[in-house]
mmCIF file of C-alpha atoms in Angstrom:
data_model
loop_
_atom_site.group_PDB
_atom_site.id
_atom_site.type_symbol
_atom_site.label_atom_id
_atom_site.label_comp_id
_atom_site.label_asym_id
_atom_site.label_seq_id
_atom_site.Cartn_x
_atom_site.Cartn_y
_atom_site.Cartn_z
ATOM 1 C CA ASN K 1 -31.877 -12.247 -1.577
ATOM 2 C CA PRO K 2 -34.488 -14.511 -2.630
ATOM 3 C CA PHE K 3 -32.402 -16.994 -4.257
ATOM 4 C CA ALA K 4 -30.271 -17.321 -0.842
ATOM 5 C CA ARG K 5 -33.533 -17.722 0.957
ATOM 6 C CA TRP K 6 -34.584 -20.605 -1.198
ATOM 7 C CA ARG K 7 -31.086 -22.262 -1.313
ATOM 8 C CA ASN K 8 -30.296 -21.878 2.349
ATOM 9 C CA PRO K 9 -33.495 -21.042 4.300
ATOM 10 C CA GLY K 10 -31.754 -21.223 7.803
ATOM 11 C CA ALA K 11 -29.106 -18.563 6.575
ATOM 12 C CA ARG K 12 -28.741 -15.505 8.771
ATOM 13 C CA GLY K 13 -27.708 -12.195 7.573
ATOM 14 C CA LEU K 14 -24.792 -10.059 8.974
ATOM 15 C CA THR K 15 -25.531 -7.318 11.563
ATOM 16 C CA GLY K 16 -24.271 -3.907 10.975
ATOM 17 C CA ASP K 17 -21.592 -4.238 13.500
ATOM 18 C CA GLN K 18 -20.421 -7.584 11.981
ATOM 19 C CA PHE K 19 -20.137 -5.928 8.589
ATOM 20 C CA LYS K 20 -18.216 -3.009 9.890
ATOM 21 C CA GLY K 21 -15.943 -5.386 11.586
ATOM 22 C CA LEU K 22 -15.267 -7.073 8.324
ATOM 23 C CA LEU K 23 -14.751 -3.931 6.553
ATOM 24 C CA ILE K 24 -12.083 -2.680 9.111
ATOM 25 C CA SER K 25 -10.235 -6.098 8.996
ATOM 26 C CA GLY K 26 -10.424 -6.005 5.159
ATOM 27 C CA LEU K 27 -9.115 -2.330 5.194
ATOM 28 C CA SER K 28 -6.382 -3.027 7.505
ATOM 29 C CA GLN K 29 -5.084 -6.264 5.644
ATOM 30 C CA GLY K 30 -5.670 -4.325 2.222
ATOM 31 C CA SER K 31 -3.288 -1.697 3.434
ATOM 32 C CA MET K 32 -0.545 -4.226 3.866
ATOM 33 C CA TYR K 33 -1.175 -5.609 0.473
ATOM 34 C CA GLY K 34 -0.952 -2.044 -0.811
ATOM 35 C CA LEU K 35 2.409 -1.517 0.687
ATOM 36 C CA ILE K 36 3.739 -4.654 -0.832
ATOM 37 C CA ALA K 37 2.348 -3.743 -4.149
ATOM 38 C CA LEU K 38 4.121 -0.436 -4.364
ATOM 39 C CA GLY K 39 7.363 -2.440 -4.566
ATOM 40 C CA TYR K 40 5.879 -4.500 -7.478
ATOM 41 C CA SER K 41 4.615 -1.519 -9.316
ATOM 42 C CA MET K 42 7.983 0.703 -8.638
ATOM 43 C CA VAL K 43 10.138 -2.160 -10.034
ATOM 44 C CA TYR K 44 7.930 -2.687 -13.105
ATOM 45 C CA GLY K 45 7.766 0.935 -13.904
ATOM 46 C CA VAL K 46 11.578 1.162 -13.850
ATOM 47 C CA LEU K 47 12.697 -2.259 -15.194
ATOM 48 C CA GLY K 48 9.578 -3.774 -16.970
ATOM 49 C CA PHE K 49 9.650 -6.892 -14.948
ATOM 50 C CA ILE K 50 7.784 -8.474 -12.082
ATOM 51 C CA ASN K 51 10.021 -9.130 -9.095
ATOM 52 C CA PHE K 52 8.257 -12.269 -7.633
ATOM 53 C CA ALA K 53 11.034 -12.188 -4.771
ATOM 54 C CA HIS K 54 9.311 -9.157 -3.388
ATOM 55 C CA GLY K 55 7.046 -11.128 -1.144
ATOM 56 C CA GLU K 56 10.091 -12.759 0.436
ATOM 57 C CA VAL K 57 11.717 -9.110 1.099
ATOM 58 C CA PHE K 58 8.497 -8.653 3.012
ATOM 59 C CA MET K 59 8.956 -11.872 4.883
ATOM 60 C CA VAL K 60 12.477 -11.001 5.702
ATOM 61 C CA GLY K 61 11.156 -7.648 7.361
ATOM 62 C CA ALA K 62 8.750 -9.543 9.395
ATOM 63 C CA MET K 63 11.156 -12.248 10.515
ATOM 64 C CA SER K 64 13.711 -9.574 11.508
ATOM 65 C CA GLY K 65 11.001 -7.769 13.455
ATOM 66 C CA PHE K 66 10.220 -10.867 15.292
ATOM 67 C CA ILE K 67 13.855 -11.618 16.307
ATOM 68 C CA THR K 68 14.484 -7.996 17.476
ATOM 69 C CA SER K 69 11.060 -8.002 19.452
ATOM 70 C CA ASP K 70 11.921 -11.365 20.997
ATOM 71 C CA LYS K 71 15.157 -10.210 22.122
ATOM 72 C CA LEU K 72 13.786 -7.005 23.467
ATOM 73 C CA HIS K 73 11.046 -9.021 25.419
ATOM 74 C CA ALA K 74 13.659 -11.058 26.901
ATOM 75 C CA ALA K 75 15.605 -8.081 28.132
ATOM 76 C CA GLY K 76 12.294 -6.689 29.620
ATOM 77 C CA TRP K 77 12.350 -3.638 27.305
ATOM 78 C CA TRP K 78 9.208 -4.640 25.302
ATOM 79 C CA GLU K 79 6.834 -4.158 28.378
ATOM 80 C CA SER K 80 8.644 -1.423 30.193
ATOM 81 C CA ASN K 81 9.248 0.810 27.175
ATOM 82 C CA PHE K 82 7.033 -0.477 24.402
ATOM 83 C CA LEU K 83 7.162 2.775 22.031
ATOM 84 C CA LEU K 84 10.929 2.764 22.079
ATOM 85 C CA SER K 85 11.130 -0.912 21.452
ATOM 86 C CA LEU K 86 8.718 -0.591 18.499
ATOM 87 C CA THR K 87 10.666 2.154 16.939
ATOM 88 C CA VAL K 88 13.917 -0.024 17.123
ATOM 89 C CA VAL K 89 12.072 -3.087 15.808
ATOM 90 C CA THR K 90 10.629 -1.155 12.888
ATOM 91 C CA LEU K 91 14.095 0.475 11.832
ATOM 92 C CA ILE K 92 15.688 -2.957 11.894
ATOM 93 C CA ALA K 93 12.877 -4.354 9.850
ATOM 94 C CA ILE K 94 13.171 -1.536 7.344
ATOM 95 C CA VAL K 95 16.941 -1.756 7.192
ATOM 96 C CA THR K 96 16.776 -5.566 6.798
ATOM 97 C CA SER K 97 14.228 -5.544 4.036
ATOM 98 C CA THR K 98 15.948 -2.673 2.258
ATOM 99 C CA PHE K 99 19.216 -4.538 2.494
ATOM 100 C CA THR K 100 17.814 -7.728 1.101
ATOM 101 C CA ALA K 101 16.078 -5.933 -1.895
ATOM 102 C CA VAL K 102 19.316 -3.885 -2.808
ATOM 103 C CA VAL K 103 21.734 -7.078 -2.503
ATOM 104 C CA THR K 104 19.021 -9.031 -4.651
ATOM 105 C CA GLU K 105 18.950 -6.281 -7.258
ATOM 106 C CA ARG K 106 22.898 -6.120 -7.389
ATOM 107 C CA ILE K 107 23.528 -9.951 -7.480
ATOM 108 C CA ALA K 108 20.529 -11.493 -9.213
ATOM 109 C CA TYR K 109 19.001 -8.831 -11.604
ATOM 110 C CA ARG K 110 21.737 -6.425 -12.680
ATOM 111 C CA PRO K 111 23.780 -9.037 -14.768
ATOM 112 C CA LEU K 112 20.624 -9.747 -16.511
ATOM 113 C CA ARG K 113 19.581 -6.114 -17.172
ATOM 114 C CA ASN K 114 19.852 -6.365 -20.954
ATOM 115 C CA SER K 115 18.393 -10.075 -21.297
ATOM 116 C CA PRO K 116 14.939 -10.849 -22.436
ATOM 117 C CA ARG K 117 12.370 -10.278 -19.901
ATOM 118 C CA LEU K 118 11.496 -13.845 -19.275
ATOM 119 C CA ILE K 119 14.925 -14.589 -17.779
ATOM 120 C CA PRO K 120 14.771 -12.098 -14.952
ATOM 121 C CA LEU K 121 11.370 -13.172 -14.338
ATOM 122 C CA ILE K 122 12.293 -16.779 -13.845
ATOM 123 C CA THR K 123 15.204 -15.754 -11.850
ATOM 124 C CA SER K 124 12.975 -13.664 -9.331
ATOM 125 C CA ILE K 125 11.197 -16.975 -8.917
ATOM 126 C CA GLY K 126 14.491 -18.938 -7.937
ATOM 127 C CA VAL K 127 15.489 -15.980 -5.703
ATOM 128 C CA SER K 128 12.141 -16.183 -3.991
ATOM 129 C CA PHE K 129 12.736 -20.112 -3.358
ATOM 130 C CA PHE K 130 16.311 -19.350 -2.002
ATOM 131 C CA ILE K 131 15.218 -16.697 0.434
ATOM 132 C CA GLN K 132 12.499 -18.898 1.783
ATOM 133 C CA ASN K 133 14.830 -21.963 2.283
ATOM 134 C CA ALA K 134 17.547 -19.639 3.594
ATOM 135 C CA VAL K 135 15.434 -18.316 6.170
ATOM 136 C CA MET K 136 13.948 -21.831 7.076
ATOM 137 C CA GLY K 137 17.482 -23.113 7.249
ATOM 138 C CA LEU K 138 18.702 -20.204 9.575
ATOM 139 C CA LEU K 139 15.467 -20.116 11.909
ATOM 140 C CA GLY K 140 13.585 -23.323 11.321
ATOM 141 C CA PRO K 141 10.345 -24.095 9.870
ATOM 142 C CA ALA K 142 8.183 -23.448 13.034
ATOM 143 C CA THR K 143 5.874 -20.533 13.361
ATOM 144 C CA LYS K 144 7.423 -17.738 15.302
ATOM 145 C CA SER K 145 5.024 -15.476 17.474
ATOM 146 C CA TYR K 146 5.642 -11.870 18.510
ATOM 147 C CA PRO K 147 5.457 -10.968 22.167
ATOM 148 C CA LYS K 148 2.144 -10.028 23.425
ATOM 149 C CA LEU K 149 1.137 -6.345 22.799
ATOM 150 C CA PRO K 150 0.406 -3.759 25.382
ATOM 151 C CA GLU K 151 -3.332 -3.666 26.430
ATOM 152 C CA TRP K 152 -3.839 -0.136 25.221
ATOM 153 C CA LEU K 153 -3.027 -1.222 21.693
ATOM 154 C CA THR K 154 -5.305 -4.500 21.572
ATOM 155 C CA THR K 155 -8.299 -2.822 23.324
ATOM 156 C CA MET K 156 -11.403 -2.128 21.131
ATOM 157 C CA ARG K 157 -12.170 1.519 20.631
ATOM 158 C CA SER K 158 -15.213 3.280 19.409
ATOM 159 C CA VAL K 159 -14.086 5.636 16.569
ATOM 160 C CA ASP K 160 -16.766 8.261 15.062
ATOM 161 C CA LEU K 161 -15.701 8.338 11.236
ATOM 162 C CA GLY K 162 -17.867 11.241 11.023
ATOM 163 C CA ARG K 163 -15.738 13.586 13.122
ATOM 164 C CA VAL K 164 -12.638 11.999 11.635
ATOM 165 C CA PHE K 165 -13.791 13.191 8.241
ATOM 166 C CA VAL K 166 -14.355 16.722 9.428
ATOM 167 C CA TRP K 167 -10.969 16.784 11.060
ATOM 168 C CA ILE K 168 -9.210 15.478 7.961
ATOM 169 C CA ALA K 169 -11.206 18.150 5.873
ATOM 170 C CA GLY K 170 -10.203 21.065 8.340
ATOM 171 C CA ILE K 171 -6.513 19.746 8.124
ATOM 172 C CA LEU K 172 -6.609 19.902 4.282
ATOM 173 C CA VAL K 173 -7.883 23.493 4.485
ATOM 174 C CA VAL K 174 -5.274 24.547 7.041
ATOM 175 C CA GLY K 175 -2.556 22.611 5.440
ATOM 176 C CA GLY K 176 -3.404 24.065 2.066
ATOM 177 C CA LEU K 177 -3.567 27.647 3.237
ATOM 178 C CA LEU K 178 -0.219 27.283 5.074
ATOM 179 C CA TRP K 179 1.379 25.764 1.975
ATOM 180 C CA TYR K 180 -0.004 28.691 -0.082
ATOM 181 C CA LEU K 181 1.351 31.251 2.112
ATOM 182 C CA TRP K 182 4.734 29.389 2.556
ATOM 183 C CA ARG K 183 4.990 29.304 -1.341
ATOM 184 C CA GLY K 184 4.847 33.016 -1.555
ATOM 185 C CA ARG K 185 3.363 35.554 -3.798
ATOM 186 C CA PRO K 186 0.759 33.928 -6.455
ATOM 187 C CA ARG K 187 2.737 32.468 -9.518
ATOM 188 C CA GLU K 188 1.802 32.637 -13.055
ATOM 189 C CA LYS K 189 -0.781 30.412 -14.158
ATOM 190 C CA ASP K 190 -0.479 27.310 -16.096
ATOM 191 C CA PRO K 191 0.825 28.352 -19.950
ATOM 192 C CA THR K 192 -1.103 25.220 -21.152
ATOM 193 C CA ALA K 193 -4.583 26.751 -19.862
ATOM 194 C CA ASP K 194 -6.986 28.095 -22.377
ATOM 195 C CA ALA K 195 -6.304 31.653 -23.195
ATOM 196 C CA GLY K 196 -9.976 32.677 -23.125
ATOM 197 C CA GLU K 197 -10.945 30.935 -19.813
ATOM 198 C CA SER K 198 -13.138 32.960 -17.394
ATOM 199 C CA PRO K 199 -11.717 34.919 -14.457
ATOM 200 C CA ILE K 200 -12.733 32.124 -12.048
ATOM 201 C CA ALA K 201 -10.938 29.584 -13.871
ATOM 202 C CA GLU K 202 -7.994 31.690 -14.402
ATOM 203 C CA LYS K 203 -7.821 32.258 -10.672
ATOM 204 C CA VAL K 204 -8.090 28.538 -10.052
ATOM 205 C CA SER K 205 -5.050 28.091 -12.416
ATOM 206 C CA GLN K 206 -3.187 30.599 -10.529
ATOM 207 C CA VAL K 207 -3.915 29.151 -7.068
ATOM 208 C CA ALA K 208 -2.880 25.657 -8.607
ATOM 209 C CA ALA K 209 0.503 27.046 -9.989
ATOM 210 C CA THR K 210 1.003 28.695 -6.529
ATOM 211 C CA LEU K 211 0.641 25.297 -4.715
ATOM 212 C CA GLY K 212 2.649 23.637 -7.161
ATOM 213 C CA ILE K 213 0.063 21.152 -8.465
ATOM 214 C CA SER K 214 -1.977 20.795 -11.715
ATOM 215 C CA VAL K 215 -5.502 22.166 -11.995
ATOM 216 C CA PRO K 216 -6.986 18.581 -12.216
ATOM 217 C CA ALA K 217 -5.367 17.647 -9.016
ATOM 218 C CA LEU K 218 -6.655 20.861 -7.186
ATOM 219 C CA ARG K 219 -10.044 19.791 -8.424
ATOM 220 C CA ARG K 220 -9.779 16.350 -7.086
ATOM 221 C CA LEU K 221 -8.375 17.774 -3.582
ATOM 222 C CA VAL K 222 -11.638 20.098 -3.556
ATOM 223 C CA SER K 223 -13.809 16.990 -4.472
ATOM 224 C CA VAL K 224 -12.277 15.077 -1.610
ATOM 225 C CA TRP K 225 -12.753 17.998 0.713
ATOM 226 C CA ILE K 226 -16.567 18.409 -0.191
ATOM 227 C CA ALA K 227 -17.031 14.442 0.083
ATOM 228 C CA LEU K 228 -15.387 14.390 3.389
ATOM 229 C CA LEU K 229 -17.545 17.190 4.926
ATOM 230 C CA LEU K 230 -20.817 15.812 3.341
ATOM 231 C CA LEU K 231 -20.008 12.500 4.833
ATOM 232 C CA GLY K 232 -19.137 13.887 8.369
ATOM 233 C CA PHE K 233 -22.246 16.108 8.403
ATOM 234 C CA LEU K 234 -25.041 14.188 6.424
ATOM 235 C CA VAL K 235 -24.408 10.591 7.114
ATOM 236 C CA PRO K 236 -26.167 9.397 10.318
ATOM 237 C CA GLU K 237 -23.877 8.966 13.102
ATOM 238 C CA LYS K 238 -24.785 5.556 13.900
ATOM 239 C CA ILE K 239 -23.707 4.446 10.515
ATOM 240 C CA LEU K 240 -20.066 5.918 11.159
ATOM 241 C CA ILE K 241 -19.369 4.664 14.537
ATOM 242 C CA PHE K 242 -16.943 1.842 14.020
ATOM 243 C CA ALA K 243 -15.527 -0.499 16.757
ATOM 244 C CA ILE K 244 -11.679 -0.717 16.145
ATOM 245 C CA THR K 245 -8.597 -2.116 17.965
ATOM 246 C CA GLY K 246 -5.573 0.164 18.309
ATOM 247 C CA THR K 247 -3.550 -2.299 16.305
ATOM 248 C CA LYS K 248 -5.746 -1.821 13.283
ATOM 249 C CA ILE K 249 -5.872 1.941 13.531
ATOM 250 C CA MET K 250 -2.081 1.850 13.708
ATOM 251 C CA VAL K 251 -1.767 -0.351 10.383
ATOM 252 C CA VAL K 252 -3.980 1.911 8.577
ATOM 253 C CA SER K 253 -2.706 5.279 9.888
ATOM 254 C CA VAL K 254 1.016 3.972 9.153
ATOM 255 C CA ALA K 255 0.165 2.775 5.616
ATOM 256 C CA ALA K 256 -1.519 6.009 4.742
ATOM 257 C CA ALA K 257 1.496 7.938 6.086
ATOM 258 C CA SER K 258 3.880 5.767 4.229
ATOM 259 C CA MET K 259 2.035 6.234 1.022
ATOM 260 C CA ALA K 260 2.044 9.993 1.563
ATOM 261 C CA GLY K 261 5.749 9.947 2.061
ATOM 262 C CA LEU K 262 6.234 7.946 -0.982
ATOM 263 C CA TRP K 263 4.170 10.325 -3.052
ATOM 264 C CA TYR K 264 6.291 13.211 -1.916
ATOM 265 C CA LEU K 265 9.347 11.347 -2.709
ATOM 266 C CA VAL K 266 8.393 10.614 -6.257
ATOM 267 C CA GLU K 267 6.566 13.768 -7.121
ATOM 268 C CA ARG K 268 8.376 16.444 -5.092
ATOM 269 C CA THR K 269 12.128 15.430 -5.035
ATOM 270 C CA LYS K 270 15.036 15.407 -7.328
ATOM 271 C CA THR K 271 15.257 11.763 -6.735
ATOM 272 C CA GLY K 272 11.712 11.327 -7.618
ATOM 273 C CA ARG K 273 12.070 13.142 -10.875
ATOM 274 C CA ALA K 274 15.000 10.991 -11.828
ATOM 275 C CA MET K 275 12.998 7.714 -11.017
ATOM 276 C CA ARG K 276 10.271 9.145 -13.341
ATOM 277 C CA ALA K 277 12.764 9.811 -15.966
ATOM 278 C CA VAL K 278 14.317 6.521 -15.751
ATOM 279 C CA ALA K 279 10.997 4.710 -15.868
ATOM 280 C CA GLU K 280 10.025 6.570 -18.935
ATOM 281 C CA ASP K 281 13.269 6.057 -21.119
ATOM 282 C CA LYS K 282 16.514 4.784 -19.653
ATOM 283 C CA GLU K 283 18.686 5.806 -22.623
ATOM 284 C CA ILE K 284 17.474 9.369 -22.754
ATOM 285 C CA ALA K 285 17.778 9.578 -18.757
ATOM 286 C CA ALA K 286 21.356 8.466 -19.152
ATOM 287 C CA LEU K 287 22.185 11.133 -21.718
ATOM 288 C CA MET K 288 20.690 13.862 -19.445
ATOM 289 C CA GLY K 289 23.134 12.841 -16.752
ATOM 290 C CA ILE K 290 21.198 10.585 -14.604
ATOM 291 C CA ASN K 291 22.922 7.719 -13.083
ATOM 292 C CA VAL K 292 20.543 4.954 -14.087
ATOM 293 C CA ASN K 293 22.239 2.195 -11.998
ATOM 294 C CA ARG K 294 22.100 4.399 -8.921
ATOM 295 C CA ILE K 295 18.250 5.233 -9.491
ATOM 296 C CA ILE K 296 17.376 1.532 -9.811
ATOM 297 C CA VAL K 297 18.988 0.748 -6.729
ATOM 298 C CA VAL K 298 17.117 3.450 -5.131
ATOM 299 C CA THR K 299 13.922 2.020 -6.517
ATOM 300 C CA PHE K 300 14.631 -1.387 -5.109
ATOM 301 C CA ALA K 301 15.685 0.201 -1.642
ATOM 302 C CA VAL K 302 12.289 2.277 -1.605
ATOM 303 C CA GLY K 303 10.283 -0.831 -2.493
ATOM 304 C CA GLY K 304 12.099 -2.903 0.153
ATOM 305 C CA THR K 305 11.342 0.069 2.668
ATOM 306 C CA MET K 306 7.731 -0.223 1.964
ATOM 307 C CA ALA K 307 7.943 -3.973 2.184
ATOM 308 C CA GLY K 308 9.541 -3.879 5.601
ATOM 309 C CA ILE K 309 7.021 -1.513 6.913
ATOM 310 C CA GLY K 310 4.312 -4.001 5.880
ATOM 311 C CA GLY K 311 6.242 -6.763 7.423
ATOM 312 C CA ILE K 312 6.380 -5.347 10.914
ATOM 313 C CA LEU K 313 2.645 -4.150 10.538
ATOM 314 C CA TRP K 314 1.727 -7.776 9.569
ATOM 315 C CA GLY K 315 3.715 -9.188 12.470
ATOM 316 C CA LEU K 316 1.877 -6.927 15.003
ATOM 317 C CA LEU K 317 -1.434 -7.534 13.397
ATOM 318 C CA PHE K 318 -1.384 -11.249 13.290
ATOM 319 C CA ARG K 319 1.401 -11.829 15.699
ATOM 320 C CA SER K 320 2.863 -15.128 13.807
ATOM 321 C CA VAL K 321 5.242 -15.421 10.872
ATOM 322 C CA HIS K 322 7.180 -18.196 9.441
ATOM 323 C CA HIS K 323 9.290 -18.858 6.351
ATOM 324 C CA MET K 324 6.228 -18.961 3.871
ATOM 325 C CA THR K 325 4.695 -15.728 5.307
ATOM 326 C CA GLY K 326 5.716 -13.839 2.190
ATOM 327 C CA PHE K 327 4.476 -16.316 -0.364
ATOM 328 C CA LEU K 328 0.637 -15.641 -0.366
ATOM 329 C CA PRO K 329 0.635 -12.040 0.625
ATOM 330 C CA GLY K 330 3.140 -11.308 -2.323
ATOM 331 C CA ILE K 331 1.038 -12.998 -4.728
ATOM 332 C CA LYS K 332 -1.885 -11.095 -3.660
ATOM 333 C CA ALA K 333 0.218 -7.840 -3.589
ATOM 334 C CA PHE K 334 1.031 -8.566 -7.188
ATOM 335 C CA THR K 335 -2.748 -9.140 -7.784
ATOM 336 C CA ALA K 336 -3.482 -5.825 -6.180
ATOM 337 C CA ALA K 337 -0.785 -3.976 -8.341
ATOM 338 C CA VAL K 338 -2.567 -5.633 -11.592
ATOM 339 C CA VAL K 339 -6.161 -4.615 -10.357
ATOM 340 C CA GLY K 340 -4.950 -1.052 -9.543
ATOM 341 C CA GLY K 341 -2.971 -0.762 -12.822
ATOM 342 C CA ILE K 342 0.542 -2.070 -12.995
ATOM 343 C CA GLY K 343 3.162 0.650 -12.741
ATOM 344 C CA ASN K 344 0.628 2.997 -11.113
ATOM 345 C CA MET K 345 1.612 3.627 -7.402
ATOM 346 C CA GLY K 346 -1.758 5.308 -6.422
ATOM 347 C CA GLY K 347 -3.452 2.303 -8.188
ATOM 348 C CA ALA K 348 -1.368 -0.197 -6.437
ATOM 349 C CA MET K 349 -2.400 1.180 -3.007
ATOM 350 C CA ALA K 350 -6.121 1.517 -3.929
ATOM 351 C CA GLY K 351 -5.895 -1.961 -5.715
ATOM 352 C CA GLY K 352 -4.503 -3.516 -2.188
ATOM 353 C CA VAL K 353 -7.278 -1.769 -0.100
ATOM 354 C CA ALA K 354 -10.100 -2.874 -2.564
ATOM 355 C CA LEU K 355 -8.624 -6.461 -2.758
ATOM 356 C CA GLY K 356 -8.308 -6.881 1.143
ATOM 357 C CA SER K 357 -11.944 -5.359 1.488
ATOM 358 C CA ALA K 358 -13.310 -7.734 -1.213
ATOM 359 C CA GLU K 359 -11.703 -11.057 0.402
ATOM 360 C CA SER K 360 -12.854 -9.959 3.856
ATOM 361 C CA VAL K 361 -16.645 -9.096 2.972
ATOM 362 C CA ALA K 362 -17.370 -11.096 0.045
ATOM 363 C CA PRO K 363 -17.354 -14.601 1.454
ATOM 364 C CA MET K 364 -19.580 -13.803 4.270
ATOM 365 C CA VAL K 365 -21.974 -11.496 2.574
ATOM 366 C CA LEU K 366 -22.273 -13.393 -0.763
ATOM 367 C CA MET K 367 -21.356 -17.077 -0.075
ATOM 368 C CA GLU K 368 -22.300 -17.709 3.464
ATOM 369 C CA PRO K 369 -26.042 -17.041 2.735
ATOM 370 C CA LEU K 370 -26.073 -19.578 0.029
ATOM 371 C CA GLY K 371 -25.111 -22.333 2.380
ATOM 372 C CA ILE K 372 -21.539 -22.733 1.182
ATOM 373 C CA PRO K 373 -19.494 -24.627 3.580
ATOM 374 C CA GLY K 374 -16.291 -23.150 4.655
ATOM 375 C CA VAL K 375 -16.566 -19.747 3.334
ATOM 376 C CA SER K 376 -13.978 -18.085 5.483
ATOM 377 C CA GLN K 377 -11.418 -20.441 3.712
ATOM 378 C CA LEU K 378 -12.541 -19.135 0.362
ATOM 379 C CA LYS K 379 -11.152 -15.552 0.515
ATOM 380 C CA ASP K 380 -8.195 -16.495 -1.706
ATOM 381 C CA ALA K 381 -10.639 -17.595 -4.330
ATOM 382 C CA VAL K 382 -12.443 -14.308 -3.982
ATOM 383 C CA ALA K 383 -9.119 -12.336 -4.478
ATOM 384 C CA PHE K 384 -8.184 -14.027 -7.641
ATOM 385 C CA THR K 385 -11.757 -13.939 -8.877
ATOM 386 C CA VAL K 386 -11.438 -10.100 -8.643
ATOM 387 C CA LEU K 387 -8.217 -10.210 -10.791
ATOM 388 C CA VAL K 388 -9.970 -12.307 -13.571
ATOM 389 C CA LEU K 389 -12.862 -9.890 -13.744
ATOM 390 C CA VAL K 390 -10.688 -6.867 -13.773
ATOM 391 C CA LEU K 391 -8.685 -8.488 -16.535
ATOM 392 C CA LEU K 392 -11.741 -9.253 -18.424
ATOM 393 C CA PHE K 393 -13.375 -5.872 -18.251
ATOM 394 C CA ARG K 394 -10.361 -3.387 -17.399
ATOM 395 C CA PRO K 395 -7.102 -5.083 -18.752
ATOM 396 C CA ALA K 396 -5.382 -1.836 -17.838
ATOM 397 C CA GLY K 397 -6.426 -2.028 -14.231
ATOM 398 C CA LEU K 398 -8.988 0.180 -12.439
ATOM 399 C CA PHE K 399 -6.675 3.312 -12.453
ATOM 400 C CA GLY K 400 -4.733 2.608 -15.807
ATOM 401 C CA GLU K 401 -1.159 1.450 -16.376
ATOM 402 C CA ARG K 402 1.758 3.581 -16.411
ATOM 403 C CA LEU K 403 4.321 2.173 -18.741
ATOM 404 C CA SER K 404 7.557 3.295 -20.300
ATOM 405 C CA GLN K 405 8.023 4.541 -23.683
ATOM 406 C CA GLU K 406 9.250 1.167 -24.935
ATOM 407 C CA ASP K 407 6.438 -0.773 -23.336
ATOM 408 C CA ARG K 408 3.714 1.519 -25.051
ATOM 409 C CA ALA K 409 5.466 1.011 -28.286
#
C-alpha cells in the first residue's frame, strides 16, 4: 500500500499466521453475534418490531451460566467431570434465557400487540434497562469470571481446513444418499417445473422432490459440495492450516449445529410451518386454525434458546460477564440482522459472521498501517461503518429482507 508507506513508513504488515488468528477470532465472535441476531430476525418476522431487550436475554443466559459454573466449581465437579458440568450449565442457561424471553413477551409485549409499532419499540428499551438494573441489584456491578477451563479446551491446535472441507463434502454425499434412500421411491417432479425440460433437468427435479427440497436448493448444495472439494484439493496445504484453540472450535461448531437445528425446526416441522404462516399474515393464519399467541410465544422461546446458547459460549470464550454484557453484543447483533437482511434467518447468521470478521480484521489490516493510534479500540466503529455502507448500497441487506404481507404493502 503506497499511501500507507508514505503515511507511516515504520508500519509492519501482518504475517500469515497473524491474519489467520484474526480471522478465526472474528469467525468465533461473529458466530455468537449470529446466534443473538436470530432472535431479532425471528421476532421482527412475526411481530414486525425490534426487541431491543434481546441483548439482555443473552446477558441473563451468560449470568446464569456463571452462577451455575461457580457453584459446580465450588463443589469440585467443574474439574472432576467437566463435560457433565458444562451440559448442566448450558441447560440452565438455555432455560433461564427462554423463561426470560417468554415472560417478557407475556408481560411487556402482548398487551401492546395492536398498538402502533413505536410503542412496543420504546417498551423494549425500557425492558432492557429494567433487566440490566435488576441483574445489577441482585448480583452487583462487579465483573464475574467463569472458572478456569480444562487445559485440553484452551490448548492451541493445528487444524487442516483442507481435510475438514473434504470430510464435510463426504458427509454431504453420504447424508444425502441416506436421506434419499430413507425417503423411499422417487417422487413426482415439481409440478411448477417447465414441461419441456431436458431429461437431465427432469431427473434433477425428481431427485429434488424425493429429497424434499426445491431445485434451486439442490443446486446450491451441489455448488457448495464442489466448492468444498476444490478448496480441499486445490488450495495449498500451508494456506489452510490454522492454529485454533479448542474453545473457538467449540464456539463455531455449536453455532453451526444450532443454526442447522433452527433451520430444521422452521423448514421441516409443523411448528415451523405455523411460524412462517403467522409471519406472513396473522389474521389468515388464525382463520386456518393456528393458535397465533402460542406461535408467538414459541418464537420468543426459540429466540431465547439461541440467546442462551450464545450467552454460555460468550462466557466460555471470554470468561467474564457483568450486567452490561448484553448491551453492545445486542446492538451489534441487531446490526448483523440488518446487514444480512431483517427477517432472514440465514442472512442474520451470515451477517453476524461477516460483522465479527470485519471488526476483527479491518482495524489491523486497514488502519494500523496508516499509523492510526489505538486501532484495537476501533472495532466498534468498523462494525457500524459496515452497517452504514450496507444501508447505503443494499438497503434490504446482503441477502434480502423477508417481510410479512402487511410490511410489503
